Short mmCIF file of C-alpha atoms and ligand atoms in Angstrom, two decimals:
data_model
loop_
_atom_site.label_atom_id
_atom_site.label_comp_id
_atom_site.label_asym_id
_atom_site.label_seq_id
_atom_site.Cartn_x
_atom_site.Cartn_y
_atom_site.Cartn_z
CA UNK A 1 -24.96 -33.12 0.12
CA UNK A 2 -22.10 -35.35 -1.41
CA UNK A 3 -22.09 -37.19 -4.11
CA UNK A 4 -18.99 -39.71 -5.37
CA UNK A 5 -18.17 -40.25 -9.04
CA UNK A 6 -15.31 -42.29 -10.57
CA UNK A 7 -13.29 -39.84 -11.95
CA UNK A 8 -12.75 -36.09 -12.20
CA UNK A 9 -14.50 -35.70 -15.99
CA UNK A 10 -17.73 -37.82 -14.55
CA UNK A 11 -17.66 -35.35 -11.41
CA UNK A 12 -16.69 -32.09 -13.52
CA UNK A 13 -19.66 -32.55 -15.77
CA UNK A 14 -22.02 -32.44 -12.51
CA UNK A 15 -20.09 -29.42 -11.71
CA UNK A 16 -21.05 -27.88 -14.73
CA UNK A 17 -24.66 -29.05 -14.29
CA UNK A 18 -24.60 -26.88 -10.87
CA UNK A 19 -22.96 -23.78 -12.46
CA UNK A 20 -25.28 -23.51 -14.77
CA UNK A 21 -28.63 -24.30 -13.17
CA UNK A 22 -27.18 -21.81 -10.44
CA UNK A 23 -26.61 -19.41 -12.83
CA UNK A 24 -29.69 -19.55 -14.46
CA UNK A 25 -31.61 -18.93 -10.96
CA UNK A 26 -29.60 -16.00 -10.17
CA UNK A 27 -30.08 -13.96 -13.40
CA UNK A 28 -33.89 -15.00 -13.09
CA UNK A 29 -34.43 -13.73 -9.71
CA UNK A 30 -31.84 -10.57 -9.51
CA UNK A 31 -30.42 -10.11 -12.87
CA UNK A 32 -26.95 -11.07 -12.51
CA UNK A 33 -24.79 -14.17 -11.21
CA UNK A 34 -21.41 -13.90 -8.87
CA UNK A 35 -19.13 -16.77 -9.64
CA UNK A 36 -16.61 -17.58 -6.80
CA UNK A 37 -13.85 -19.36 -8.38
CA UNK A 38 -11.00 -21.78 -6.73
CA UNK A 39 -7.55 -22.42 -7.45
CA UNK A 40 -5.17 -25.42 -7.15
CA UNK A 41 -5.06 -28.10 -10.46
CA UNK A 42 -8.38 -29.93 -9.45
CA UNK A 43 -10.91 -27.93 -11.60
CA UNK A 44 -8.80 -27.63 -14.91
CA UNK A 45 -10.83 -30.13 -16.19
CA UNK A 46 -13.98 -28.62 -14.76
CA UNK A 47 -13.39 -25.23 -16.17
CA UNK A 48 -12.59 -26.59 -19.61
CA UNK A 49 -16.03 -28.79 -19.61
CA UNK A 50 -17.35 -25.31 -18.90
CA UNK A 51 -16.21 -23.69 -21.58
CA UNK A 52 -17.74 -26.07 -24.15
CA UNK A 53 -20.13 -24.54 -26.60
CA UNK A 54 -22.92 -26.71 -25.77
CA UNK A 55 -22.34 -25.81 -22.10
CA UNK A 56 -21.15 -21.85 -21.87
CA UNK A 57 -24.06 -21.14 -24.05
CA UNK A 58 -26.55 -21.93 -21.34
CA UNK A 59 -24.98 -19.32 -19.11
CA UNK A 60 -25.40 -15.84 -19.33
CA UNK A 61 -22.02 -14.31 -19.07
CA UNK A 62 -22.99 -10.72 -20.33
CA UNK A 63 -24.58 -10.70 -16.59
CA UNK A 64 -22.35 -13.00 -14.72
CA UNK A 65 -18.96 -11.92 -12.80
CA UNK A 66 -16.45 -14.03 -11.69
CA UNK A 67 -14.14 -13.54 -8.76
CA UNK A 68 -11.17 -15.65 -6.99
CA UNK A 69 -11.48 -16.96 -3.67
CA UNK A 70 -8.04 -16.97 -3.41
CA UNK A 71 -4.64 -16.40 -5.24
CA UNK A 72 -0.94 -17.04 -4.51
CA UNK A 73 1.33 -14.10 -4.89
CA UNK A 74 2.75 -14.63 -8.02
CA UNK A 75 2.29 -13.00 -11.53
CA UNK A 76 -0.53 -13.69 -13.71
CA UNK A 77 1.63 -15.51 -16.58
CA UNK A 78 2.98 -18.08 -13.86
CA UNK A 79 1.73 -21.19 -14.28
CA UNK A 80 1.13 -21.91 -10.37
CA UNK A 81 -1.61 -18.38 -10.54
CA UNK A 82 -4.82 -19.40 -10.06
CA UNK A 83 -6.26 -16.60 -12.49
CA UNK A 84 -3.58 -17.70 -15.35
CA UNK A 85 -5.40 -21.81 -14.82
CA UNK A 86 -8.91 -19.90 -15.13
CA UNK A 87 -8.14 -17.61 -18.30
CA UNK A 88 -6.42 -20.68 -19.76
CA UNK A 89 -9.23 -23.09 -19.29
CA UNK A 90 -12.29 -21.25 -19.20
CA UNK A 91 -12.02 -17.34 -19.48
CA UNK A 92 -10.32 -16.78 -22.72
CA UNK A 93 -13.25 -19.07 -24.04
CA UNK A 94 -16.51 -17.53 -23.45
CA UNK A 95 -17.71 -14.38 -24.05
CA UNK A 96 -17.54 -12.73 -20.36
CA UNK A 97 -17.04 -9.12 -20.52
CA UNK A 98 -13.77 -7.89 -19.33
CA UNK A 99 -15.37 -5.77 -17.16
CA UNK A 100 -17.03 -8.46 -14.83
CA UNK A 101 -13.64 -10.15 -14.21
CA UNK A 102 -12.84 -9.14 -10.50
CA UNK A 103 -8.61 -10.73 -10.55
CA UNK A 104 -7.08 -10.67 -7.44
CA UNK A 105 -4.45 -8.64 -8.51
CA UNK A 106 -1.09 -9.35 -7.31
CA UNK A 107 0.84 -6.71 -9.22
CA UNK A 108 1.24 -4.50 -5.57
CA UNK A 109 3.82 -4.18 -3.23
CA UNK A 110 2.88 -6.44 -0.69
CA UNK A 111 0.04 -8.99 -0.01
CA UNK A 112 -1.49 -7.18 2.44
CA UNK A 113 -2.19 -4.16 0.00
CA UNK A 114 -3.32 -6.65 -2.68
CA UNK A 115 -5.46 -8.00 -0.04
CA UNK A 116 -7.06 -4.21 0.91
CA UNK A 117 -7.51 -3.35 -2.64
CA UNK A 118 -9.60 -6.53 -3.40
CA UNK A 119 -11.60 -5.97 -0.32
CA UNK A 120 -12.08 -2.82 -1.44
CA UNK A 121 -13.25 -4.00 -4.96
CA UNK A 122 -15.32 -6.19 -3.48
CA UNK A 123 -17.22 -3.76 -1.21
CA UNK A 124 -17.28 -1.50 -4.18
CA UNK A 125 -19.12 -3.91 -6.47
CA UNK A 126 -21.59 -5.66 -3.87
CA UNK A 127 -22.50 -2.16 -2.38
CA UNK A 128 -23.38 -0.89 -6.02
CA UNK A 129 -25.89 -4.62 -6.46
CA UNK A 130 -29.29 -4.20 -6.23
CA UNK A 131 -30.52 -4.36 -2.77
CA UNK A 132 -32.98 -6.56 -3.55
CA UNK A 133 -30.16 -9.53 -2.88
CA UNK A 134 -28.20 -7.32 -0.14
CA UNK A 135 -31.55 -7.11 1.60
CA UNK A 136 -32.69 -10.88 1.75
CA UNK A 137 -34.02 -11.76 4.88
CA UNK A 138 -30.86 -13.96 5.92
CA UNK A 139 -28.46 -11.64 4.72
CA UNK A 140 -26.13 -10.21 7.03
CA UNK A 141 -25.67 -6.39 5.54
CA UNK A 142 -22.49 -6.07 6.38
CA UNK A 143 -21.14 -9.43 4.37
CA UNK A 144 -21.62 -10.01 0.64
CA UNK A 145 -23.55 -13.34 -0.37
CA UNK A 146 -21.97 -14.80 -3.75
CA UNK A 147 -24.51 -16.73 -5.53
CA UNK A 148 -22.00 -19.55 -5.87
CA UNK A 149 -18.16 -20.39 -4.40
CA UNK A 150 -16.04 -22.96 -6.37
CA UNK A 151 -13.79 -24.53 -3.46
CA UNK A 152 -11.06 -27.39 -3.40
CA UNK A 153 -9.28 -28.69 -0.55
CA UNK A 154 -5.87 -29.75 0.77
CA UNK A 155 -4.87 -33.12 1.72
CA UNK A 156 -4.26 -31.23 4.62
CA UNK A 157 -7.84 -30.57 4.74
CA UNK A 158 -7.01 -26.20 4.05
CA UNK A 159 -9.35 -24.65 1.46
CA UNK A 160 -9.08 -21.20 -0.42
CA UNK A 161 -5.50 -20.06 1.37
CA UNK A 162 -6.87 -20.69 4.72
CA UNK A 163 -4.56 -23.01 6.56
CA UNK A 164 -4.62 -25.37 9.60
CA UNK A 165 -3.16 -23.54 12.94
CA UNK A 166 -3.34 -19.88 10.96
CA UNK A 167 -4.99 -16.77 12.93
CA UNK A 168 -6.67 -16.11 9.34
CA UNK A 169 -9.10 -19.30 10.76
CA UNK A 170 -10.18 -16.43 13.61
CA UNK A 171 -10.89 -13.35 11.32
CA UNK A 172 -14.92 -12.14 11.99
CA UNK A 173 -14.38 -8.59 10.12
CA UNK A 174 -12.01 -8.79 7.21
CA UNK A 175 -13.55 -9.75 4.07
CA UNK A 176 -10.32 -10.12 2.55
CA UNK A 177 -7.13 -11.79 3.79
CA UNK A 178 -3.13 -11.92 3.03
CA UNK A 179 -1.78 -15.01 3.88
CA UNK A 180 2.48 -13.68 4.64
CA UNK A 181 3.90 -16.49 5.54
CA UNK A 182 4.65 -19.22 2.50
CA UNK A 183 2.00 -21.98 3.05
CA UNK A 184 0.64 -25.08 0.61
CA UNK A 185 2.20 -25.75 -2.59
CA UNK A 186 3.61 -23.78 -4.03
CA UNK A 187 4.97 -22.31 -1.01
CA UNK A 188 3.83 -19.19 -1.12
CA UNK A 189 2.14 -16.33 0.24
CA UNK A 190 -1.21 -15.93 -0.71
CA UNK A 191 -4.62 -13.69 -0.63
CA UNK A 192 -7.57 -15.14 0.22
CA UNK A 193 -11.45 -14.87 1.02
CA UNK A 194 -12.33 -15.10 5.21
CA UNK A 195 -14.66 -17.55 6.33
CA UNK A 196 -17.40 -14.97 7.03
CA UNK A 197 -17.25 -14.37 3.52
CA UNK A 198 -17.38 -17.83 2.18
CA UNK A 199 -19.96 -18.80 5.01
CA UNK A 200 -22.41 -16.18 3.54
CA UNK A 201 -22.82 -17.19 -0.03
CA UNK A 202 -25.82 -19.16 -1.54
CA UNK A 203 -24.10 -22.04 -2.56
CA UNK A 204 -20.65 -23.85 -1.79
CA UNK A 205 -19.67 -26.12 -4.60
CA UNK A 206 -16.72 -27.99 -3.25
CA UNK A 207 -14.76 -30.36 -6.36
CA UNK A 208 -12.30 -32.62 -4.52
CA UNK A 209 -10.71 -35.93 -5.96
CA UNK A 210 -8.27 -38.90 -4.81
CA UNK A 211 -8.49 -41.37 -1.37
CA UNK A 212 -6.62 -39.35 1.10
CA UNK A 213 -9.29 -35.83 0.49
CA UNK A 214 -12.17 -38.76 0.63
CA UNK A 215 -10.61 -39.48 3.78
CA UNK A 216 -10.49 -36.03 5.50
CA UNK A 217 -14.17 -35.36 4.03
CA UNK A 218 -15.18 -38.52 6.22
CA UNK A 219 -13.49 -37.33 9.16
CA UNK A 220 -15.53 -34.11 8.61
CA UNK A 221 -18.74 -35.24 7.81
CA UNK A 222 -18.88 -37.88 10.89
CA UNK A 223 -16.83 -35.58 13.12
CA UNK A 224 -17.37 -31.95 12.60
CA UNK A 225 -16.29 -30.57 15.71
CA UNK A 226 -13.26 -32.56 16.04
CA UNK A 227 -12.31 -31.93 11.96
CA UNK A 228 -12.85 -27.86 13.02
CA UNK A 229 -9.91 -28.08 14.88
CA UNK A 230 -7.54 -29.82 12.19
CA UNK A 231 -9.09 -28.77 9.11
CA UNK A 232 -10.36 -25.59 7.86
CA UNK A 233 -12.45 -26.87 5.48
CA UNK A 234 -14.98 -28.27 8.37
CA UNK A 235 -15.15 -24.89 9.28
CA UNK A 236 -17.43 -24.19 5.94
CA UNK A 237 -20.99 -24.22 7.01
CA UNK A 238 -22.70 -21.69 4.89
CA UNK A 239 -26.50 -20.88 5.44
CA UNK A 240 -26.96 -21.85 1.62
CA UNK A 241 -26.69 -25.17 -0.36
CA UNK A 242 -22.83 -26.94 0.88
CA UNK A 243 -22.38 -29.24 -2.04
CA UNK A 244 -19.29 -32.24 -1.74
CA UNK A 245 -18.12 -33.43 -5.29
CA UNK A 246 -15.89 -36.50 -4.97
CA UNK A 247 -13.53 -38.16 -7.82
CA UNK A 248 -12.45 -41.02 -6.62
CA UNK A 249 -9.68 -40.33 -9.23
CA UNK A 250 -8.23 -37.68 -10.71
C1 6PG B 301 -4.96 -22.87 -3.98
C2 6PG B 301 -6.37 -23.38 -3.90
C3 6PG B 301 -6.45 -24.42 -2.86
C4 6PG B 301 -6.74 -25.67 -3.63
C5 6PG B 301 -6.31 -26.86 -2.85
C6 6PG B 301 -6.46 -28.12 -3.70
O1 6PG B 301 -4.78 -21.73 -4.39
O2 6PG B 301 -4.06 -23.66 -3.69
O3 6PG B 301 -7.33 -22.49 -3.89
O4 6PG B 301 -7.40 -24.23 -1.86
O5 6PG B 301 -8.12 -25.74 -3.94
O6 6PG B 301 -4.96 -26.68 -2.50
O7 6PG B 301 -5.55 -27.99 -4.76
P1 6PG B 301 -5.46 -29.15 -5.86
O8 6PG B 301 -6.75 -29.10 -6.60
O9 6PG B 301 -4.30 -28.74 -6.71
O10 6PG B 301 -5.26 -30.44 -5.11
#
């Protein structure tokens, strides 16, 4: 589904509709809520709409847990991390529990190791769920299903850190991905979720803006097999709900 709105508050605010009647369905059915969230400047104003009292309040955060699907290797204070954008806009807002933050911590000595030890956390939290979700019917056991991924996208058509022309397009086992060699802006290297990963959750909630992204979502949605091969965004094709957002401005 894709829906166009003028400008990034009008679209932001429909962003915040899905978050929380996502949200809602997820503590209702399983008794807690995974929150996938994405990086890049795009959802600053969606993550302070969030934060709103007359919007955080509908969501439960005592039983929600957020997580990043990806981060660039730099420390949490630097204004290009993704985390430092979410804690400034949204986290250090709302009552979430310190506990169900899942950072992808960047603190090690390599992005590879960052990338193991968020796998790792990962498995670790999704293996303790309730099997309830692990076990629905389309569920592949050996994946976790988020109830709901936040993603943006390059002009270049990448999403998360995955990149045009990058092996990391290929990965079938890792959950988890470094990303060595300095890509996007900033340049540099990052850790991101695989497309097995992001192709397994509920929902995708994509929150793009401006002509040229309109453009390249076009070329995706008329061509998909063509747009696989220049933009790794046409390769997300979850089972679940694949939700388009589109500002025509920022
Ligand atoms: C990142 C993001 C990335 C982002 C796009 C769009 O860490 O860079 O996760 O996938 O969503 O690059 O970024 P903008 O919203 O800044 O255009």
């Amino acid at each position: 589904m894709t829906r166009e709105f003028a400008d990034i508050r009008q679209a932001g605010r429909a962003a915040v509709a899905y978050i929380i009647k996502i949200a809602k369905a997820a503590v209702m059915e399983k008794g807690f809520f995974t929150l996938v969230l994405s990086g890049g400047s795009t959802p600053k104003t969606m993550y302070a709409m969030l934060s709103e009292p007359a919007n955080a309040e509908q969501v439960a955060w005592q039983q929600t847990h957020v997580f990043w699907g990806d981060e660039r290797w730099v420390p949490p204070t630097h204004p290009d991390s993704n985390y430092r954008l979410a804690e400034k806009e949204l986290l250090s807002k709302i009552p979430l529990p310190s506990e169900n933050i899942h950072q992808i911590t960047t603190g090690y000595a390599s992005p590879e190791i960052a990338a193991e030890i968020y796998e790792k956390n990962l498995r670790d939290f999704f293996g303790s769920t309730s099997q309830v979700e692990m076990n629905a019917p389309t569920a592949d056991l050996s994946l976790p299903r988020f109830d709901l991924v936040l993603l943006g996208m390059g002009q270049d058509g990448h999403t998360a850190s995955l990149f045009p022309g990058t092996d990391i397009l290929k990965e079938k086992e890792k959950w988890v991905a470094a990303v060595p060699e300095a890509r996007g802006v900033p340049q540099v290297p990052r850790i991101t979720l695989t497309l097995p990963v992001l192709n397994q959750a509920q929902n995708i909630l994509f929150l793009i803006s401006g002509k040229r992204k309109k453009e390249v979502l076009k070329t995706i949605l008329a061509h998909p097999g063509d747009a696989e091969r220049l933009y790794p965004a046409a390769h997300i094709r979850p089972d679940g709900n694949l939700i388009w957002l589109i500002a025509r401005q920022p």
